[in-house]
mmCIF file of C-alpha atoms and ligand atoms in Angstrom:
data_model
loop_
_atom_site.group_PDB
_atom_site.id
_atom_site.type_symbol
_atom_site.label_atom_id
_atom_site.label_comp_id
_atom_site.label_asym_id
_atom_site.label_seq_id
_atom_site.Cartn_x
_atom_site.Cartn_y
_atom_site.Cartn_z
ATOM 1 C CA UNK A 1 0.103 0.095 -0.093
ATOM 2 C CA UNK A 2 1.071 3.480 -0.745
ATOM 3 C CA UNK A 3 1.352 5.124 2.711
ATOM 4 C CA UNK A 4 3.138 8.263 1.436
ATOM 5 C CA UNK A 5 1.426 11.504 0.142
ATOM 6 C CA UNK A 6 2.398 10.630 -3.425
ATOM 7 C CA UNK A 7 -0.593 10.236 -5.593
ATOM 8 C CA UNK A 8 -0.349 7.708 -8.514
ATOM 9 C CA UNK A 9 -1.667 7.799 -11.816
ATOM 10 C CA UNK A 10 -1.477 4.750 -14.049
ATOM 11 C CA UNK A 11 -2.035 4.715 -17.852
ATOM 12 C CA UNK A 12 -2.372 2.106 -20.336
ATOM 13 C CA UNK A 13 0.776 3.052 -22.332
ATOM 14 C CA UNK A 14 3.626 5.326 -22.507
ATOM 15 C CA UNK A 15 1.738 7.610 -25.275
ATOM 16 C CA UNK A 16 -1.437 8.135 -22.996
ATOM 17 C CA UNK A 17 0.871 8.882 -20.204
ATOM 18 C CA UNK A 18 2.709 11.444 -22.138
ATOM 19 C CA UNK A 19 -0.483 13.019 -23.455
ATOM 20 C CA UNK A 20 -1.868 13.499 -19.990
ATOM 21 C CA UNK A 21 1.239 15.232 -18.708
ATOM 22 C CA UNK A 22 1.398 17.341 -21.849
ATOM 23 C CA UNK A 23 -2.218 18.464 -21.307
ATOM 24 C CA UNK A 24 -1.365 19.408 -17.522
ATOM 25 C CA UNK A 25 1.169 21.707 -18.786
ATOM 26 C CA UNK A 26 -0.822 23.154 -21.564
ATOM 27 C CA UNK A 27 -3.616 23.840 -19.041
ATOM 28 C CA UNK A 28 -1.141 25.465 -16.774
ATOM 29 C CA UNK A 29 0.417 27.471 -19.532
ATOM 30 C CA UNK A 30 -3.050 28.701 -20.799
ATOM 31 C CA UNK A 31 -4.467 29.678 -17.224
ATOM 32 C CA UNK A 32 -1.303 31.808 -16.576
ATOM 33 C CA UNK A 33 -1.717 33.539 -19.916
ATOM 34 C CA UNK A 34 -5.444 34.423 -18.934
ATOM 35 C CA UNK A 35 -4.069 35.963 -15.936
ATOM 36 C CA UNK A 36 -1.225 37.807 -17.739
ATOM 37 C CA UNK A 37 1.357 35.597 -15.937
ATOM 38 C CA UNK A 38 4.113 33.438 -16.706
ATOM 39 C CA UNK A 39 4.239 29.620 -16.301
ATOM 40 C CA UNK A 40 7.530 28.517 -14.773
ATOM 41 C CA UNK A 41 8.364 24.911 -15.772
ATOM 42 C CA UNK A 42 11.000 22.725 -14.434
ATOM 43 C CA UNK A 43 12.240 20.302 -17.214
ATOM 44 C CA UNK A 44 14.044 17.138 -17.619
ATOM 45 C CA UNK A 45 15.767 15.453 -20.318
ATOM 46 C CA UNK A 46 16.310 11.728 -21.140
ATOM 47 C CA UNK A 47 14.207 9.373 -22.756
ATOM 48 C CA UNK A 48 11.226 9.548 -20.411
ATOM 49 C CA UNK A 49 9.712 13.160 -21.282
ATOM 50 C CA UNK A 50 10.287 12.863 -25.197
ATOM 51 C CA UNK A 51 6.670 11.918 -25.767
ATOM 52 C CA UNK A 52 5.646 15.003 -23.557
ATOM 53 C CA UNK A 53 7.621 17.423 -25.554
ATOM 54 C CA UNK A 54 6.393 15.884 -28.782
ATOM 55 C CA UNK A 55 2.769 16.362 -27.737
ATOM 56 C CA UNK A 56 3.449 19.806 -26.699
ATOM 57 C CA UNK A 57 4.861 20.624 -29.967
ATOM 58 C CA UNK A 58 1.795 19.027 -31.534
ATOM 59 C CA UNK A 59 -0.658 21.318 -29.386
ATOM 60 C CA UNK A 60 1.547 24.324 -30.710
ATOM 61 C CA UNK A 61 1.358 23.291 -34.192
ATOM 62 C CA UNK A 62 -2.140 22.278 -34.335
ATOM 63 C CA UNK A 63 -4.082 23.970 -31.575
ATOM 64 C CA UNK A 64 -2.161 27.214 -31.225
ATOM 65 C CA UNK A 65 -0.656 26.553 -27.946
ATOM 66 C CA UNK A 66 1.608 29.439 -27.414
ATOM 67 C CA UNK A 67 4.883 29.382 -25.189
ATOM 68 C CA UNK A 68 5.516 33.071 -25.108
ATOM 69 C CA UNK A 69 4.658 33.091 -21.374
ATOM 70 C CA UNK A 70 6.686 30.039 -20.494
ATOM 71 C CA UNK A 71 9.886 30.330 -18.427
ATOM 72 C CA UNK A 72 11.976 26.969 -18.332
ATOM 73 C CA UNK A 73 14.528 25.820 -15.959
ATOM 74 C CA UNK A 74 16.338 22.515 -16.744
ATOM 75 C CA UNK A 75 17.354 20.234 -14.056
ATOM 76 C CA UNK A 76 20.723 19.478 -15.157
ATOM 77 C CA UNK A 77 23.797 19.516 -17.602
ATOM 78 C CA UNK A 78 26.749 17.462 -17.609
ATOM 79 C CA UNK A 79 30.158 19.327 -16.355
ATOM 80 C CA UNK A 80 32.123 20.007 -18.423
ATOM 81 C CA UNK A 81 29.879 20.304 -21.503
ATOM 82 C CA UNK A 82 29.823 22.489 -24.336
ATOM 83 C CA UNK A 83 26.199 23.584 -25.366
ATOM 84 C CA UNK A 84 26.886 22.593 -29.149
ATOM 85 C CA UNK A 85 27.973 18.940 -28.320
ATOM 86 C CA UNK A 86 25.507 16.536 -29.484
ATOM 87 C CA UNK A 87 25.447 14.961 -25.985
ATOM 88 C CA UNK A 88 24.655 18.471 -24.165
ATOM 89 C CA UNK A 89 21.302 18.924 -22.727
ATOM 90 C CA UNK A 90 21.025 22.192 -24.648
ATOM 91 C CA UNK A 91 21.333 20.204 -27.658
ATOM 92 C CA UNK A 92 18.652 17.801 -26.424
ATOM 93 C CA UNK A 93 16.309 20.537 -25.457
ATOM 94 C CA UNK A 94 16.412 22.227 -28.751
ATOM 95 C CA UNK A 95 16.009 19.195 -30.724
ATOM 96 C CA UNK A 96 12.848 17.972 -28.637
ATOM 97 C CA UNK A 97 11.263 21.172 -27.717
ATOM 98 C CA UNK A 98 12.604 24.517 -27.941
ATOM 99 C CA UNK A 99 13.284 24.779 -31.635
ATOM 100 C CA UNK A 100 9.833 23.779 -32.496
ATOM 101 C CA UNK A 101 7.779 26.214 -30.358
ATOM 102 C CA UNK A 102 7.679 29.797 -29.862
ATOM 103 C CA UNK A 103 9.436 30.210 -26.443
ATOM 104 C CA UNK A 104 11.476 33.374 -26.057
ATOM 105 C CA UNK A 105 15.120 32.260 -25.940
ATOM 106 C CA UNK A 106 15.690 34.543 -22.992
ATOM 107 C CA UNK A 107 13.224 32.623 -20.932
ATOM 108 C CA UNK A 108 15.347 29.261 -21.267
ATOM 109 C CA UNK A 109 17.576 28.452 -18.411
ATOM 110 C CA UNK A 110 20.005 25.284 -18.481
ATOM 111 C CA UNK A 111 22.790 24.883 -16.185
ATOM 112 C CA UNK A 112 26.223 26.106 -18.106
ATOM 113 C CA UNK A 113 28.497 23.240 -18.383
ATOM 114 C CA UNK A 114 31.165 25.354 -19.930
ATOM 115 C CA UNK A 115 32.088 27.209 -16.610
ATOM 116 C CA UNK A 116 35.604 27.161 -14.914
ATOM 117 C CA UNK A 117 35.550 25.166 -11.455
ATOM 118 C CA UNK A 118 36.074 28.574 -9.651
ATOM 119 C CA UNK A 119 32.983 30.111 -10.709
ATOM 120 C CA UNK A 120 30.576 27.188 -10.347
ATOM 121 C CA UNK A 121 29.476 27.700 -6.954
ATOM 122 C CA UNK A 122 28.486 31.254 -7.712
ATOM 123 C CA UNK A 123 26.789 30.333 -10.616
ATOM 124 C CA UNK A 124 24.910 27.654 -8.755
ATOM 125 C CA UNK A 125 23.473 30.128 -6.082
ATOM 126 C CA UNK A 126 22.604 32.534 -8.971
ATOM 127 C CA UNK A 127 20.549 29.693 -10.549
ATOM 128 C CA UNK A 128 18.667 29.127 -7.428
ATOM 129 C CA UNK A 129 18.122 32.810 -7.022
ATOM 130 C CA UNK A 130 16.771 33.029 -10.607
ATOM 131 C CA UNK A 131 14.165 30.306 -9.944
ATOM 132 C CA UNK A 132 13.125 32.236 -6.841
ATOM 133 C CA UNK A 133 12.940 35.701 -8.763
ATOM 134 C CA UNK A 134 10.774 33.801 -11.499
ATOM 135 C CA UNK A 135 8.300 33.066 -8.699
ATOM 136 C CA UNK A 136 9.317 29.495 -8.208
ATOM 137 C CA UNK A 137 8.714 26.291 -10.172
ATOM 138 C CA UNK A 138 4.851 25.783 -10.943
ATOM 139 C CA UNK A 139 5.609 22.354 -12.175
ATOM 140 C CA UNK A 140 8.576 20.169 -12.183
ATOM 141 C CA UNK A 141 8.804 17.301 -14.455
ATOM 142 C CA UNK A 142 11.102 14.427 -13.212
ATOM 143 C CA UNK A 143 12.316 11.159 -14.425
ATOM 144 C CA UNK A 144 13.806 8.538 -12.282
ATOM 145 C CA UNK A 145 17.323 6.730 -12.902
ATOM 146 C CA UNK A 146 18.148 3.453 -11.739
ATOM 147 C CA UNK A 147 20.145 4.687 -8.863
ATOM 148 C CA UNK A 148 16.913 6.414 -7.611
ATOM 149 C CA UNK A 149 18.478 9.898 -8.604
ATOM 150 C CA UNK A 150 16.156 12.668 -9.642
ATOM 151 C CA UNK A 151 17.828 15.198 -11.556
ATOM 152 C CA UNK A 152 21.400 14.092 -11.028
ATOM 153 C CA UNK A 153 21.092 13.733 -7.223
ATOM 154 C CA UNK A 154 22.538 10.617 -6.773
ATOM 155 C CA UNK A 155 22.695 8.438 -3.469
ATOM 156 C CA UNK A 156 24.184 10.544 -1.035
ATOM 157 C CA UNK A 157 22.380 13.682 -1.795
ATOM 158 C CA UNK A 158 20.695 15.163 1.195
ATOM 159 C CA UNK A 159 16.812 16.383 1.193
ATOM 160 C CA UNK A 160 17.972 20.043 1.513
ATOM 161 C CA UNK A 161 20.669 19.988 -1.093
ATOM 162 C CA UNK A 162 20.671 22.777 -3.668
ATOM 163 C CA UNK A 163 21.973 23.516 -7.346
ATOM 164 C CA UNK A 164 25.644 22.360 -7.330
ATOM 165 C CA UNK A 165 28.347 20.353 -9.152
ATOM 166 C CA UNK A 166 28.100 16.790 -8.335
ATOM 167 C CA UNK A 167 29.895 13.613 -9.263
ATOM 168 C CA UNK A 168 28.000 10.971 -11.298
ATOM 169 C CA UNK A 169 27.115 7.410 -9.835
ATOM 170 C CA UNK A 170 28.857 4.780 -12.110
ATOM 171 C CA UNK A 171 25.623 3.373 -12.869
ATOM 172 C CA UNK A 172 24.377 6.535 -14.244
ATOM 173 C CA UNK A 173 27.646 6.781 -16.472
ATOM 174 C CA UNK A 174 26.824 3.371 -17.796
ATOM 175 C CA UNK A 175 23.426 4.216 -18.824
ATOM 176 C CA UNK A 176 24.746 7.282 -20.715
ATOM 177 C CA UNK A 177 27.653 5.457 -22.141
ATOM 178 C CA UNK A 178 25.916 4.458 -25.500
ATOM 179 C CA UNK A 179 25.023 8.059 -26.230
ATOM 180 C CA UNK A 180 28.509 9.151 -25.532
ATOM 181 C CA UNK A 181 30.111 6.197 -27.708
ATOM 182 C CA UNK A 182 31.541 4.616 -24.836
ATOM 183 C CA UNK A 183 31.955 5.032 -20.988
ATOM 184 C CA UNK A 184 35.332 6.756 -21.046
ATOM 185 C CA UNK A 185 33.640 9.596 -22.993
ATOM 186 C CA UNK A 186 30.934 10.129 -20.487
ATOM 187 C CA UNK A 187 31.762 13.183 -18.034
ATOM 188 C CA UNK A 188 31.915 12.330 -14.439
ATOM 189 C CA UNK A 189 30.580 15.461 -13.186
ATOM 190 C CA UNK A 190 27.365 17.399 -13.707
ATOM 191 C CA UNK A 191 25.485 20.510 -12.291
ATOM 192 C CA UNK A 192 22.075 19.646 -11.172
ATOM 193 C CA UNK A 193 19.202 21.145 -9.107
ATOM 194 C CA UNK A 194 19.233 19.851 -5.573
ATOM 195 C CA UNK A 195 16.761 17.893 -3.996
ATOM 196 C CA UNK A 196 15.750 20.947 -2.038
ATOM 197 C CA UNK A 197 15.432 22.929 -5.298
ATOM 198 C CA UNK A 198 12.856 20.282 -6.737
ATOM 199 C CA UNK A 199 11.056 20.219 -3.391
ATOM 200 C CA UNK A 200 10.132 23.738 -3.539
ATOM 201 C CA UNK A 201 8.385 23.409 -6.691
ATOM 202 C CA UNK A 202 4.307 23.988 -6.354
ATOM 203 C CA UNK A 203 3.551 20.706 -8.281
ATOM 204 C CA UNK A 204 6.225 17.626 -9.092
ATOM 205 C CA UNK A 205 5.358 15.253 -11.792
ATOM 206 C CA UNK A 206 7.516 12.154 -11.987
ATOM 207 C CA UNK A 207 7.167 9.979 -14.905
ATOM 208 C CA UNK A 208 8.302 6.490 -15.714
ATOM 209 C CA UNK A 209 7.537 4.059 -18.285
ATOM 210 C CA UNK A 210 8.601 0.336 -18.918
ATOM 211 C CA UNK A 211 9.434 -2.598 -16.947
ATOM 212 C CA UNK A 212 12.918 -1.480 -16.314
ATOM 213 C CA UNK A 213 11.677 1.547 -14.129
ATOM 214 C CA UNK A 214 9.245 -0.925 -12.091
ATOM 215 C CA UNK A 215 11.813 -1.663 -9.501
ATOM 216 C CA UNK A 216 12.950 1.684 -8.659
ATOM 217 C CA UNK A 217 9.447 3.201 -8.791
ATOM 218 C CA UNK A 218 8.366 0.958 -6.255
ATOM 219 C CA UNK A 219 11.351 1.706 -4.099
ATOM 220 C CA UNK A 220 10.800 5.422 -4.494
ATOM 221 C CA UNK A 221 7.075 5.030 -3.420
ATOM 222 C CA UNK A 222 6.881 2.370 -0.733
ATOM 223 C CA UNK A 223 10.466 2.223 0.238
ATOM 224 C CA UNK A 224 12.137 3.621 3.489
ATOM 225 C CA UNK A 225 12.979 7.336 3.192
ATOM 226 C CA UNK A 226 16.902 7.273 2.890
ATOM 227 C CA UNK A 227 19.616 9.288 1.296
ATOM 228 C CA UNK A 228 20.342 5.906 -0.541
ATOM 229 C CA UNK A 229 17.412 6.552 -2.740
ATOM 230 C CA UNK A 230 16.972 10.217 -3.224
ATOM 231 C CA UNK A 231 13.653 9.796 -4.853
ATOM 232 C CA UNK A 232 12.209 8.542 -1.733
ATOM 233 C CA UNK A 233 12.535 12.006 -0.210
ATOM 234 C CA UNK A 234 9.506 12.803 -2.453
ATOM 235 C CA UNK A 235 7.257 10.844 0.051
ATOM 236 C CA UNK A 236 7.538 13.701 2.609
ATOM 237 C CA UNK A 237 6.159 16.300 0.082
ATOM 238 C CA UNK A 238 2.869 17.600 -0.997
ATOM 239 C CA UNK A 239 1.634 17.951 -4.332
ATOM 240 C CA UNK A 240 3.763 14.971 -5.621
ATOM 241 C CA UNK A 241 2.319 12.692 -8.492
ATOM 242 C CA UNK A 242 3.770 9.633 -10.132
ATOM 243 C CA UNK A 243 2.623 9.315 -13.729
ATOM 244 C CA UNK A 244 3.023 5.994 -15.005
ATOM 245 C CA UNK A 245 2.435 3.323 -17.509
ATOM 246 C CA UNK A 246 1.338 -0.249 -16.568
ATOM 247 C CA UNK A 247 4.823 -1.674 -16.683
ATOM 248 C CA UNK A 248 6.472 0.781 -14.601
ATOM 249 C CA UNK A 249 3.635 0.527 -12.017
ATOM 250 C CA UNK A 250 3.619 -3.152 -12.146
ATOM 251 C CA UNK A 251 5.610 -3.687 -8.794
ATOM 252 C CA UNK A 252 3.472 -1.007 -6.750
ATOM 253 C CA UNK A 253 1.239 -2.744 -4.155
HETATM 254 C C1 F6R B 301 17.502 14.255 -16.815
HETATM 255 C C2 F6R B 301 17.559 13.875 -15.370
HETATM 256 C C3 F6R B 301 17.728 12.520 -15.082
HETATM 257 C C4 F6R B 301 16.698 11.555 -15.665
HETATM 258 C C5 F6R B 301 16.828 10.126 -15.467
HETATM 259 C C6 F6R B 301 16.009 8.850 -16.162
HETATM 260 O O1 F6R B 301 17.424 15.517 -16.882
HETATM 261 O O2 F6R B 301 17.391 14.637 -14.743
HETATM 262 O O3 F6R B 301 17.328 12.358 -13.696
HETATM 263 O O4 F6R B 301 15.299 11.784 -15.655
HETATM 264 O O5 F6R B 301 18.365 9.664 -15.552
HETATM 265 O O6 F6R B 301 16.615 8.971 -17.498
HETATM 266 P P1 F6R B 301 15.753 8.199 -18.672
HETATM 267 O O7 F6R B 301 14.386 9.088 -18.946
HETATM 268 O O8 F6R B 301 16.541 8.488 -19.825
HETATM 269 O O9 F6R B 301 15.468 6.951 -18.390
#
C-alpha cells in the first residue's frame, strides 16, 4: 500500500501517459496566460519526457498553444559540456522542444556546463535565485534513474541539497555510455538542481514508463525514506504525482 502522500496515476501505455502530462502543462500555460502571468516549468531530459515534448509541439502546431509566457529551468547538465555538443542537454532540449515552439530564448535556463571550476558555486547560487525571482517552479517534471536519482541527485544527496556540481554514479555513467560512444567519454560530473530545489516546486510530476523502471518506482513510493534512494524524499512532500504506464507501475502494491 502507498502510505506516502504521493498520488499515483497509471496509464495503459506511454503515449497516453505523455499526452496526460502534456495536457497538464498546456492547461497551466493557458491559465497563466489568461491571468497575464508566466508559467514556470522545471524540465527534464532523457528518454522519459520525449513523448511529452512531442505532444506539446503538436499542441503548439495544431491547437495554437503558445509558449510566449513560458519560462523554463532545466534540472541538469553534464560538466564539463559545450552547448553545441551532441550530448549536451542544451542540444537535447533544442531538438526535442525549444526549436519547435515559440518560447522566447531569454526565457530558457539550462545549467552552464562550460564554466570554470572557480565560478561554479557562484553560478549555482545565482541559478537558485533566478528560480526564486521567476516566482518558483509551477510544475517540475522528473524522470527517475536506476540509482533512484532525480535530476542528478545521486545516492548520498541530502533532502536540503541545492543546485551544485556533483559526481555522477557509475550506474548513471554506464546508462549514458551508448549516447557518448563509450563509458570513457561520459563526463564524471554534472551541475544539477538539488533535492531541496525540486522540493520547492508547487507541483512535482515524476514520470516513468517501461518494465525497467518498475523496481525503482516501487522503492521510491514504498521504500524507507533514505539518502541512498534520493527519490524517496518525495514521499515527504505535498503535491507529488507519479505518472506511470502499466509496466512501470507493475510492482507497486
Ligand atoms: C535528466 C535527469 C535524469 C533522468 C533520469 C532518467 O534531466 O535529470 O534524472 O530523468 O536519469 O533518464 P531516462 O528518462 O533516460 O530513463
